[in-house]
XYZ file of C-alpha atoms in Angstrom:
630
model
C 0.000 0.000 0.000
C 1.092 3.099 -0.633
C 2.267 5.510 1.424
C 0.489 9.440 2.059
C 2.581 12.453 2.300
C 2.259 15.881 0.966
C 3.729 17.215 -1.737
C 7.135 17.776 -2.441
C 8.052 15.710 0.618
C 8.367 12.031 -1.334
C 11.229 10.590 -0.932
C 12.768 8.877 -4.367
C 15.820 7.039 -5.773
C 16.122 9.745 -8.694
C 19.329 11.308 -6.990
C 21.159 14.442 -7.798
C 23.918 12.011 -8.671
C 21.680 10.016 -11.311
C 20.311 12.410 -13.290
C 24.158 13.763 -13.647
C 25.442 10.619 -15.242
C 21.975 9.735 -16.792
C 21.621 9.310 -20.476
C 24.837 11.242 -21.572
C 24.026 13.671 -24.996
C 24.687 12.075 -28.058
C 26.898 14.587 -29.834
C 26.722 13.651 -33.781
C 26.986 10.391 -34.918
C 28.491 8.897 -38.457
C 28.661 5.306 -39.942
C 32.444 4.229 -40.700
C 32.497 1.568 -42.711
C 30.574 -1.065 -40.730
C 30.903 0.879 -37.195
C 28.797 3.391 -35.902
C 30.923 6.170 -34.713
C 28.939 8.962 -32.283
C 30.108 11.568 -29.923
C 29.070 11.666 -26.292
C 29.030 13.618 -23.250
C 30.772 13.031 -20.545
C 29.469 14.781 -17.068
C 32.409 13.022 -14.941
C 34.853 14.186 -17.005
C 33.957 18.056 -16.935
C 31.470 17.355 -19.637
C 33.964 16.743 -22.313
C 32.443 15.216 -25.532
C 34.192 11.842 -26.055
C 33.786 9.815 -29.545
C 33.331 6.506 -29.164
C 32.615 3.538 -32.219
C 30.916 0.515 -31.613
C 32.750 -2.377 -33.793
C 31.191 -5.270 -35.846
C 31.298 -7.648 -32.628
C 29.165 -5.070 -30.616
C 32.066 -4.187 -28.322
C 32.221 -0.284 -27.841
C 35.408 1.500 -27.573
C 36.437 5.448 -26.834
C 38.584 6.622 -30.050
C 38.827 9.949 -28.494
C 40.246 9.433 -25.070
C 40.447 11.787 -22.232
C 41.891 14.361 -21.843
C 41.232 15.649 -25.461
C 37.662 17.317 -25.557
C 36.276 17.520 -28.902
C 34.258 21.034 -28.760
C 34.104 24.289 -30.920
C 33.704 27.513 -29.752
C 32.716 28.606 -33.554
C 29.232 31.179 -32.874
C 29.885 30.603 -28.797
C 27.532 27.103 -29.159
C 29.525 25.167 -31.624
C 28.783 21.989 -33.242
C 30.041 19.482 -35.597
C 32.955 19.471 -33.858
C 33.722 16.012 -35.216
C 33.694 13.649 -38.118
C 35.690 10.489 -39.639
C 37.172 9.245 -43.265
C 35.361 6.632 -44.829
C 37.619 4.415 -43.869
C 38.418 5.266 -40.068
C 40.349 8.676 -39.332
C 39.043 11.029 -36.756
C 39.086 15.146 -37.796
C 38.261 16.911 -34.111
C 38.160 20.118 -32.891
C 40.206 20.365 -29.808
C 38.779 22.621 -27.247
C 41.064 23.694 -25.885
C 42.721 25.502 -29.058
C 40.528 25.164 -31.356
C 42.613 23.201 -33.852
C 41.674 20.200 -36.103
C 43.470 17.104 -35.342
C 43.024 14.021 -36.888
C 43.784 10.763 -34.913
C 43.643 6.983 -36.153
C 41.455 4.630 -33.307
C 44.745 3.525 -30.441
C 47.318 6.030 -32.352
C 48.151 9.749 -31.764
C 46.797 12.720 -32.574
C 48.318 14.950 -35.061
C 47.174 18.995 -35.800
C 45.765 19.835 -39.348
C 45.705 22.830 -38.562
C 48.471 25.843 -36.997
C 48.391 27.083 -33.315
C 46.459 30.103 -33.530
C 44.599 31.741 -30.657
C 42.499 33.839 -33.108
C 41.051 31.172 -34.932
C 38.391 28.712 -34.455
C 37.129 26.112 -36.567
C 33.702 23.900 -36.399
C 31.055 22.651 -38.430
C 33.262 19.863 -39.607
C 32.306 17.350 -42.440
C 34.367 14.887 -44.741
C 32.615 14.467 -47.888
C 33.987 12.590 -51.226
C 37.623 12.497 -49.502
C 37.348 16.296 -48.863
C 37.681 17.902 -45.372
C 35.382 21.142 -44.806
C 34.934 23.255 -41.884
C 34.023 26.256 -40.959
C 36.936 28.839 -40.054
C 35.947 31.561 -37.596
C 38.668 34.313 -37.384
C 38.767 36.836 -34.486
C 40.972 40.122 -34.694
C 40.916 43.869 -33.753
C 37.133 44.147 -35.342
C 33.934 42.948 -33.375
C 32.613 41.370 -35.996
C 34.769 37.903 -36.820
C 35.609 36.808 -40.674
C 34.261 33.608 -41.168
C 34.894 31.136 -44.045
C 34.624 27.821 -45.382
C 37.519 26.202 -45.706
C 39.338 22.955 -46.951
C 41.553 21.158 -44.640
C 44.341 19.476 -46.159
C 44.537 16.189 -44.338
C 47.916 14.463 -45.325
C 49.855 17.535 -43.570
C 49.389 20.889 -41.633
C 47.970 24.097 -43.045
C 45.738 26.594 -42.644
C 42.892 25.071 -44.933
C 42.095 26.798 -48.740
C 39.278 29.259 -48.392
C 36.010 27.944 -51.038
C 33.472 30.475 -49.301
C 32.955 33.450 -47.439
C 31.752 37.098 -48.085
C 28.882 37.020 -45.974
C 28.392 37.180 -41.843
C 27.675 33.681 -41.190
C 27.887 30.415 -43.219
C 27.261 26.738 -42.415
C 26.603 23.042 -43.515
C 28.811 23.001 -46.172
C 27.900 20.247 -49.112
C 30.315 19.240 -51.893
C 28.777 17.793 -54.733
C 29.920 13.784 -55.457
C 31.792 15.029 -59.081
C 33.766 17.435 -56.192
C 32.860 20.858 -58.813
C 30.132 22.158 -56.733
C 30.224 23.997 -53.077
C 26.425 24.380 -51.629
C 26.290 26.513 -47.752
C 24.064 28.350 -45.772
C 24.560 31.870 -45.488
C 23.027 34.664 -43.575
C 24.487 38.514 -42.298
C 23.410 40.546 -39.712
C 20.618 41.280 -38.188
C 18.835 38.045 -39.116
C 19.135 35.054 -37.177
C 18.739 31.867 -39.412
C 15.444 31.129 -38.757
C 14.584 34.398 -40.007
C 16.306 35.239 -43.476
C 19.278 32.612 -44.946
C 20.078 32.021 -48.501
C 21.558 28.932 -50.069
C 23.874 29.467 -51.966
C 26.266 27.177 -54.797
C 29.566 28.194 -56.011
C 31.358 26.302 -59.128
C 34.774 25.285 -58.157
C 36.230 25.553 -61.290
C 35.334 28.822 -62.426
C 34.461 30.748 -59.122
C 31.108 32.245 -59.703
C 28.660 31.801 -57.151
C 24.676 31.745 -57.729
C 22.119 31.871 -55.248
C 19.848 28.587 -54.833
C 17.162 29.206 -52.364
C 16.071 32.192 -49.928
C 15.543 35.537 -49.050
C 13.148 38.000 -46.865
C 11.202 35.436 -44.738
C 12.634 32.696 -46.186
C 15.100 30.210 -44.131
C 16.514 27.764 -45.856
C 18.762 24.895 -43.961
C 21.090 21.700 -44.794
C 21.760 21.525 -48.162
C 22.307 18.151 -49.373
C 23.303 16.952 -52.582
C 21.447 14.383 -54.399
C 23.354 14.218 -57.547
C 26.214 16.120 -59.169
C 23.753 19.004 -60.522
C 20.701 18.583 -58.093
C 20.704 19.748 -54.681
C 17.793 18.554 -51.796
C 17.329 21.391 -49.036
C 14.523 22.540 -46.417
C 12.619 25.818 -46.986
C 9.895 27.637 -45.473
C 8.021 29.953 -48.017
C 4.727 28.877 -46.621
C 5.435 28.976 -43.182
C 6.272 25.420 -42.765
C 9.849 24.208 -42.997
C 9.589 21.184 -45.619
C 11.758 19.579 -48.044
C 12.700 21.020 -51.979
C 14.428 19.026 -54.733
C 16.145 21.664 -56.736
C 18.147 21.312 -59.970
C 21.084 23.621 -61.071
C 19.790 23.951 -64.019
C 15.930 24.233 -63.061
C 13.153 25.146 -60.499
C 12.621 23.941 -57.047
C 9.771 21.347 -56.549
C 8.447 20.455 -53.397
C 9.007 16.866 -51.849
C 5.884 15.241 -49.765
C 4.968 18.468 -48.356
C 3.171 18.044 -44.823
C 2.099 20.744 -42.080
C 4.880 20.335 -39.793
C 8.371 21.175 -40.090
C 11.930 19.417 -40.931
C 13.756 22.254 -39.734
C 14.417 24.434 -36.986
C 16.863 26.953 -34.653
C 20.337 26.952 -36.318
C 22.071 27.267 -33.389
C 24.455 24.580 -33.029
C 26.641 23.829 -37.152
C 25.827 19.916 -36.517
C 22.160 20.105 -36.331
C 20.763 18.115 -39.553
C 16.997 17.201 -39.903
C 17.366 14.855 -42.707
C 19.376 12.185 -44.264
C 19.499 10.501 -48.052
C 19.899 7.290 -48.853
C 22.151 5.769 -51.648
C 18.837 4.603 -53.341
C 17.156 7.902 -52.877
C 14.973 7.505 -50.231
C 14.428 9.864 -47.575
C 14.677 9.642 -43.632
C 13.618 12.793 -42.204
C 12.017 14.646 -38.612
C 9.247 16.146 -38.730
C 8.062 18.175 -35.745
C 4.615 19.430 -34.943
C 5.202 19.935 -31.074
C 6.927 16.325 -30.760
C 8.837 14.675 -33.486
C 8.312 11.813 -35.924
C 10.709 10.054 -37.794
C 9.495 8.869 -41.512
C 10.536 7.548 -44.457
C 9.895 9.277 -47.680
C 9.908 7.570 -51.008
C 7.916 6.955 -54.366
C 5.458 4.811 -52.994
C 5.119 7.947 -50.000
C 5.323 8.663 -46.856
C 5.557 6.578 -43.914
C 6.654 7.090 -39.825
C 9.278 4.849 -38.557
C 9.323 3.090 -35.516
C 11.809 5.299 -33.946
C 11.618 6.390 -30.801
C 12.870 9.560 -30.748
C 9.623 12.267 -30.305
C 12.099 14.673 -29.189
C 15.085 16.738 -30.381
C 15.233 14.334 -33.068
C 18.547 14.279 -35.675
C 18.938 12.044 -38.763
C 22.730 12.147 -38.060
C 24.203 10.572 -41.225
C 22.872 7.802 -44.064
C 24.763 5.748 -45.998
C 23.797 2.652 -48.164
C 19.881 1.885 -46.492
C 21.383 2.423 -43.042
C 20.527 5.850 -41.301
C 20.993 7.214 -37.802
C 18.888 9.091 -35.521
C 19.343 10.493 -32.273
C 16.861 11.914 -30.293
C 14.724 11.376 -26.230
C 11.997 8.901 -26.685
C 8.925 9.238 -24.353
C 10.468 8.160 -21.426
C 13.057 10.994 -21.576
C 15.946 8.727 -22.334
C 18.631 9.643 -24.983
C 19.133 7.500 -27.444
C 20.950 6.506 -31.009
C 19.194 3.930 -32.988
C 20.620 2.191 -36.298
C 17.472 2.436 -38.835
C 18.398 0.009 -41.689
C 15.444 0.551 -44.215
C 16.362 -2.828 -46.615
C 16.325 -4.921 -43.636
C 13.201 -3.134 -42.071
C 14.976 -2.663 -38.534
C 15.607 -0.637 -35.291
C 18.425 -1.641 -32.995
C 19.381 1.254 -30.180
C 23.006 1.785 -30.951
C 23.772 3.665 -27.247
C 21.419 5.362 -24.610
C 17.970 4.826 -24.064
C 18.463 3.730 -20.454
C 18.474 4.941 -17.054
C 19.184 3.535 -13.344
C 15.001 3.890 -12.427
C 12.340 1.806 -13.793
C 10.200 3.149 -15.745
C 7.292 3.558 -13.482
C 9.224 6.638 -12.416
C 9.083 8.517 -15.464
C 6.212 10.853 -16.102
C 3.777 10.767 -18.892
C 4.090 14.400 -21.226
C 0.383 15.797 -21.297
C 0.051 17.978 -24.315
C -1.603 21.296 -23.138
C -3.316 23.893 -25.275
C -4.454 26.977 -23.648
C -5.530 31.033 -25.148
C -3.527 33.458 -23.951
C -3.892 36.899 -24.458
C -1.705 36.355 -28.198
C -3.436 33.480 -28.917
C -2.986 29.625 -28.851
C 0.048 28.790 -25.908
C 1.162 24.944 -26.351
C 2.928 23.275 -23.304
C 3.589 19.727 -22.151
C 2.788 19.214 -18.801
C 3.818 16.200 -16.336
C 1.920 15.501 -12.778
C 3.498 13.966 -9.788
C 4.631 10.736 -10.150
C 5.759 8.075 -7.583
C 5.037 4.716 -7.522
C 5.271 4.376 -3.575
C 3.464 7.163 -2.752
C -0.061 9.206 -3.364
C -0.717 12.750 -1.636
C -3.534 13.931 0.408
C -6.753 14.279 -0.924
C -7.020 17.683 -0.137
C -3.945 19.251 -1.483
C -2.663 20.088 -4.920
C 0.553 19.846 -5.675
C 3.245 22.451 -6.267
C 4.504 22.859 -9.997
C 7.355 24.615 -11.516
C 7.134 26.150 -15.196
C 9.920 25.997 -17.236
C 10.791 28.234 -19.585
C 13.401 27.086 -22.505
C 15.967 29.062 -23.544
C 16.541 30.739 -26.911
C 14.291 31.934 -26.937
C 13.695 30.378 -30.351
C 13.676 27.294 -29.089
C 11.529 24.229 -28.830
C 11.139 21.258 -26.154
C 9.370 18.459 -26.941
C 6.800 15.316 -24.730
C 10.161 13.573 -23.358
C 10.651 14.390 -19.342
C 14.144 15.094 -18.828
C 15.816 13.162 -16.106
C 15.329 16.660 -14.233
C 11.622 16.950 -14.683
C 11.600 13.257 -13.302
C 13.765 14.509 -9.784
C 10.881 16.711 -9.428
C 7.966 15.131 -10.424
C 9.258 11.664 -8.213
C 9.249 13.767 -5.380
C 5.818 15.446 -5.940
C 6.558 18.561 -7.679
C 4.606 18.753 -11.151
C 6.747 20.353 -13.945
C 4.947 22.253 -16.957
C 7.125 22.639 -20.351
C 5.960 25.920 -22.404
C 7.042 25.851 -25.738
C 5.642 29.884 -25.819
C 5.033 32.205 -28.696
C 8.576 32.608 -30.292
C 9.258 28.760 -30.051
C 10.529 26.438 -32.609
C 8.028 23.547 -33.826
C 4.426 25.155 -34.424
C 5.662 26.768 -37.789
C 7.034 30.162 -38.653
C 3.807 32.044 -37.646
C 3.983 31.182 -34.230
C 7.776 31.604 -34.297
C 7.232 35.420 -35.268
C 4.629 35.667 -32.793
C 7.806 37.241 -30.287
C 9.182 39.392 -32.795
C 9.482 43.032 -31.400
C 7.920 41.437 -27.997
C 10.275 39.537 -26.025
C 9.813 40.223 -22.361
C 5.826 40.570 -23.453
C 4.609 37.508 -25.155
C 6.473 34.661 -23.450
C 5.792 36.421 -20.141
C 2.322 36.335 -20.687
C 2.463 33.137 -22.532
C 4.245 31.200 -19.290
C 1.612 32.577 -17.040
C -1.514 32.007 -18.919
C -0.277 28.248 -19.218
C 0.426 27.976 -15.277
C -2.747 29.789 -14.424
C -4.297 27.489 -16.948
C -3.332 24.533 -15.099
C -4.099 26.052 -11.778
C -7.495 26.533 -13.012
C -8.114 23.143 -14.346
C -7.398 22.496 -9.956
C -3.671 20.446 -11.224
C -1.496 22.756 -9.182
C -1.439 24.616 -6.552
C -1.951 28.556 -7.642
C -0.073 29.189 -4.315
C 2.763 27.218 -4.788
C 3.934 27.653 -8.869
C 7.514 28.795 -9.482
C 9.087 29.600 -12.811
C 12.571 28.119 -13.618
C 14.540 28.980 -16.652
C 18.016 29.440 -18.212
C 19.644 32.115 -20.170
C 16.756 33.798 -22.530
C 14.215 31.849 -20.231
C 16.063 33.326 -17.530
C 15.052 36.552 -18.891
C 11.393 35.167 -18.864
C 11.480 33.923 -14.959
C 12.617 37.877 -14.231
C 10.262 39.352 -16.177
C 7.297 37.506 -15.627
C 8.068 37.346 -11.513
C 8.416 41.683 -11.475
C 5.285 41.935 -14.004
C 2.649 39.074 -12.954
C 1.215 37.843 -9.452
C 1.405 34.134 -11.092
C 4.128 33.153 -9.210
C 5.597 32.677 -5.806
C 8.925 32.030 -6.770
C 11.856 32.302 -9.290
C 14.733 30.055 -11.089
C 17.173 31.914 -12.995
C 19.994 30.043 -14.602
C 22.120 32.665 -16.488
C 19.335 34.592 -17.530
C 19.557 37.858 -18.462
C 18.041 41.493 -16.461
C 19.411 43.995 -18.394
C 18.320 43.863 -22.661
C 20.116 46.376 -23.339
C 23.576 45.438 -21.549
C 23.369 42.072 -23.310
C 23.289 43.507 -26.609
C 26.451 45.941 -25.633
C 28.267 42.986 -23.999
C 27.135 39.291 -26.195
C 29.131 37.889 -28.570
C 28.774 38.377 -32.582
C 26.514 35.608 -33.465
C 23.592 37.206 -31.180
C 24.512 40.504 -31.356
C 22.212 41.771 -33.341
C 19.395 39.270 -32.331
C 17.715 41.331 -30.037
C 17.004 44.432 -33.404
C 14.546 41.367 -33.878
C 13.370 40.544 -30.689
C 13.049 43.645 -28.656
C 14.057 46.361 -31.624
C 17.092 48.207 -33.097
C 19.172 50.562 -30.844
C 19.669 53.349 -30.383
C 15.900 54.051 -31.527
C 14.180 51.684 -29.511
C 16.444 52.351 -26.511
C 13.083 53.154 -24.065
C 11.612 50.013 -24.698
C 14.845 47.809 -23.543
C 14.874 49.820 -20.256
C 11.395 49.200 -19.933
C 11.450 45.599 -20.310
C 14.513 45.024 -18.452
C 14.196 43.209 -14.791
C 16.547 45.240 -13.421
C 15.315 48.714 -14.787
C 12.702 47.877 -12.023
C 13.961 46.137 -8.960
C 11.236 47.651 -6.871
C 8.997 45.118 -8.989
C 11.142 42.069 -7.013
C 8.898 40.653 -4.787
C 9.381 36.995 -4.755
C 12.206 34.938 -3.370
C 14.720 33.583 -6.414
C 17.356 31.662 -6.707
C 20.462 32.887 -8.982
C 23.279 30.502 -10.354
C 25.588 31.412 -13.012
C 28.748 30.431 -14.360
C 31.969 31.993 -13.877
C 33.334 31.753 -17.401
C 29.793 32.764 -19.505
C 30.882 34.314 -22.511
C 26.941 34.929 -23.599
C 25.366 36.314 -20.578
C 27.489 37.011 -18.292
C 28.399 37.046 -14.460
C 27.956 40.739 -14.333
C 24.032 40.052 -14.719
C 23.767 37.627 -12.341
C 25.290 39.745 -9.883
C 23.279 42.985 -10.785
C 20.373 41.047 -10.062
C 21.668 39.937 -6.609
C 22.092 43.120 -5.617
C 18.550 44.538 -6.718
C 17.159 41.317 -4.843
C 19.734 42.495 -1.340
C 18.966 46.484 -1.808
C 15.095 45.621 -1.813
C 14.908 43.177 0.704
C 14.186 40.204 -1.366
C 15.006 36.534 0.174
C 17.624 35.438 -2.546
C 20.532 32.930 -3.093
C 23.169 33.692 -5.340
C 25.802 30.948 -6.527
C 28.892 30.991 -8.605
C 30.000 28.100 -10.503
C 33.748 28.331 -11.214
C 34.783 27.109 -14.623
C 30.877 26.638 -15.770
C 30.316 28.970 -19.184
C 26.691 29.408 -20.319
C 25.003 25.797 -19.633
C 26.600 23.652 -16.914
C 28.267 20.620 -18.344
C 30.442 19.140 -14.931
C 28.645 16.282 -13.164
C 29.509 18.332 -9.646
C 27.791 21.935 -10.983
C 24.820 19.463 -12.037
C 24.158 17.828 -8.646
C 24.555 20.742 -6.746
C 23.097 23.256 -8.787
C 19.838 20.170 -8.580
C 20.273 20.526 -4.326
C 19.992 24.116 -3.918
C 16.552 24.273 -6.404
C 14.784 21.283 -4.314
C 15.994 22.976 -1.128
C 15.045 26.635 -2.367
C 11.785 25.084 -3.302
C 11.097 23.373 -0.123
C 12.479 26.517 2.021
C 10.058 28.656 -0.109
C 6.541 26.228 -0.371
C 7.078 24.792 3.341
C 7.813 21.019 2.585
C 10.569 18.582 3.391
C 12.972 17.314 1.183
C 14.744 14.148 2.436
C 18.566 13.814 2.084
C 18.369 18.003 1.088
C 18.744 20.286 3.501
C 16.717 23.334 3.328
C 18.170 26.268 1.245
C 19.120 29.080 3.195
C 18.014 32.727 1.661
C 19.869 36.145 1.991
């Protein structure tokens, strides 16, 4: 028989410690040969992306040992920091010096690339015996050059420019004959969900053409399907869906459908689809959660993948295709889809140290807000061992992603499960300005960040109090860098909430546009509006340009060594909170940047918000002590 206790009290196996090591991040994945080669996080090992292959006899082994970190500071976020020869070499980006090395499985790395402290490299891909990346080049100018480059791999150099003159470029694509360069490309002040072009330049003669793109128009991962024909994703009708496009002729849509194989360019890795070598199609499509399916002559079909959220067709070769993604149980997974044999085998992942009794259930949640439709996923209590009192309703927290073009999807993070085993619900907004619902409800935020997701966030939680699922009492709002910014601004501008999460999040709009790097420096002109002009409305919806609005107790952690937001904002907000006599905790994570990747930063940071919560909504929390407030 169960046992009765209230809320937020339950005591549960889903430790600090757990959800640190659980489900590491799968971190690109290619097939070598018959291997499958993937990169993985590492949380005990200061988060430091390993690759590792599994072999023909199932055995896994680490290629890229510790201590070498294979990460890329290219844009601040990275990606495609890895990628392997057809016939076994690694090409990495080091970390910590942003080199390429290449290294042969049990042998020794050697640089492609010179020592230089001003350049970074990422986006990597070896295609048709060619190594391309993406060169970022920092110097007396805010602004970096970028380029893409080839790497010579049988020596050291610094890598033959094929492509730059514009702001930004990614996903670079040679054709198979090795005449043909296609890349994304984008300047300043669009993002690139708001206004890329794809562009092709002839190798042989140097001229460039543009492909696809243009005002409202975002098109992503070029992929070549032929020598003359190249296969993309677009969005001219709000929908980001797949194009088959000729050189020498006129786009044509591919099995259009009302959901998107696309989204947030933010990391150079990210790729929504994959081609096999007999033309068939493995793509995502996302309409809140994601679905993997096959498209060919005979149509379309879903796959039984798991994946429903942040799904990636990682790489396809012969009928074999991988995909990465959390399945429903919030596990991470790779799976090997092999579409001649008709299979599914999980690769890595898709496992935790629980059962799965512990895992919530994602509850897609439609609500009207004052800006229209607001989709969330939310996820009740859960405990197998215990049930609450009749009479109470349980405390929730809302999270808010960051972005804040963005998307999460019906998979409970091992997080959401710490707090939903121990009685707190959790409720995921995917507000106006996310990723997944099309480009409509992406613009939804433009020129009203700090407005629509703060009224978004609350008419969802209020929602949900209303329905008598939570507590209306006892709702906090938790969030990280731009959802930090919508924890701050909804908790000084609503009564909704008791309580306030900020990981890295930002108070002052127009300090982060002053002090952020070049990739988002001009992505507030679309979010909030263009400075100088619109200089009034960042003061008024910065946080901090009204701390007399702090009324609720929050909790503040931030990492020493953010390059995006950073530590300055944290701290201005601590001292608003202290000067107004707000019960606050503030906490430093040394070595952290903007996310926290260390196994220690994640089980501690996980302490202090269980303890802050119980200190703030008056329940125990075994083996936590309660968090003491300033």
């Amino acid at each position: 028989m169960a046992d009765t206790l209230p809320y937020g009290s339950w005591p549960s196996p889903i430790t600090p410690e757990s959800v640190a090591q659980s489900s590491p991040r799968i971190d690109g994945a290619r097939l070598v040969g018959d291997e499958v080669w993937w990169g993985e996080s590492v949380p005990a090992e200061a988060g430091r992306v390993a690759v590792k292959r599994r072999r023909v006899d199932g055995t896994v082994e680490t290629v890229l040992p510790a201590p070498a970190n294979a990460r890329s500071a290219v844009h601040e976020y990275g990606g495609g920091a890895w990628t392997a020869s057809d016939d076994g070499e690694l090409f990495y980006v080091e970390k910590t010096d942003q080199r390429v090395y290449a290294l042969r499985p049990g042998g020794t790395a050697r640089p492609l690339t010179p020592a230089d402290e001003a350049v970074r490299h990422g986006g990597l891909r070896f295609e048709h015996g060619v190594l391309l990346a993406v060169r970022e080049t920092h110097g007396s100018e805010r602004v970096p050059a970028r380029a893409i480059v080839r790497i010579a791999v049988d020596g050291e150099g610094a890598g033959e420019v094929l492509a730059a003159g514009s702001d930004f470029l990614a996903q670079p694509a040679l054709s198979p004959d090795g005449r043909h360069l296609a890349w994304v490309a984008w300047n300043h002040p669009d993002m690139p969900w708001d206004a890329t072009i794809i562009r092709v330049a002839d190798l042989d003669t140097g001229t460039v053409r543009d492909i696809a793109g243009g005002a409202n128009r975002a098109p992503l991962q070029p992929v070549w399907i032929g020598d003359d024909e190249l296969l993309y994703a677009d969005d001219p009708d709000g929908r980001w869906n797949l194009f088959r496009h000729p050189l020498d002729g006129d786009a044509q849509a591919v099995a259009p459908a009302d959901a998107d194989t696309g989204g947030g360019l933010w990391v150079l890795g990210t790729r929504w689809f994959g081609v096999t070598d007999d033309g068939r199609i493995v793509a995502v499509r996302t309409d809140g959660g994601d679905e993997v399916v096959e498209i060919a002559p005979s149509g379309v079909r879903p796959l039984e993948v798991p994946a429903v959220a942040g799904a990636a067709v990682d790489d396809a070769r012969g009928t074999r295709v991988l995909v990465s993604g959390a399945d429903a149980g919030g596990r991470s997974g790779l799976w090997l889809v092999d579409l001649a044999a008709g299979s599914v085998a999980l690769v890595t992942g898709g496992a935790g140290s629980w059962g799965d009794e512990w895992m919530p259930t994602a509850r897609a949640l439609e609500t009207e807000g004052p800006h229209g439709t607001v989709h969330a996923f939310a996820y009740a209590p859960t405990n197998p061992q215990v049930t609450a009192p009749d009479d109470e309703r349980p405390p929730y927290v809302v999270l808010v992603h960051g972005g804040p073009t963005s998307h999460v999807g019906p998979a409970p993070s091992a997080k959401t499960a710490f707090f939903t085993s121990r009685g707190i619900g959790v409720l995921d907004v995917n507000y106006g300005g996310s990723t997944g619902y099309g480009r409509a409800y992406r613009d939804r935020l433009k020129g009203q960040w700090g407005v629509v997701d703060v009224d978004d966030v609350a008419a969802a939680a209020s929602a949900l109090a209303d329905a008598g699922l939570a507590d209306p009492d006892r709702l906090a709002i938790a969030g990280g860098s731009a959802g930090g910014w919508t924890v701050l601004a909804a908790v000084t501008n609503t009564d909704v909430f008791s309580a306030g999460i900020s990981r890295y999040g930002v108070g002052d709009a127009r300090a982060l546009a002053e002090d952020t790097h070049d990739f988002e420096a001009r992505y507030l002109d679309g979010l909030i509006g263009a400075l100088p002009d619109a200089e009034n409305v960042y003061l008024e919806r910065s946080p901090l340009t009204h701390p007399e609005r702090f009324r609720v107790p929050l909790l503040i952690l931030q990492g020493s060594e953010d390059r995006v937001v950073p530590p300055s904002q944290a701290e201005a907000i601590r001292d608003a909170l202290a000067a107004h006599g707000v019960p606050h905790a503030y906490v430093l994570y040394e070595g952290e940047g903007h996310g926290f990747r260390r196994a220690e930063t994640v089980i501690d940071s996980l302490e202090r918000e269980l303890g802050f919560l119980g200190a703030v909504f008056g329940f125990e929390t075994p083996g936590v002590p309660p968090l003491d407030l300033d």
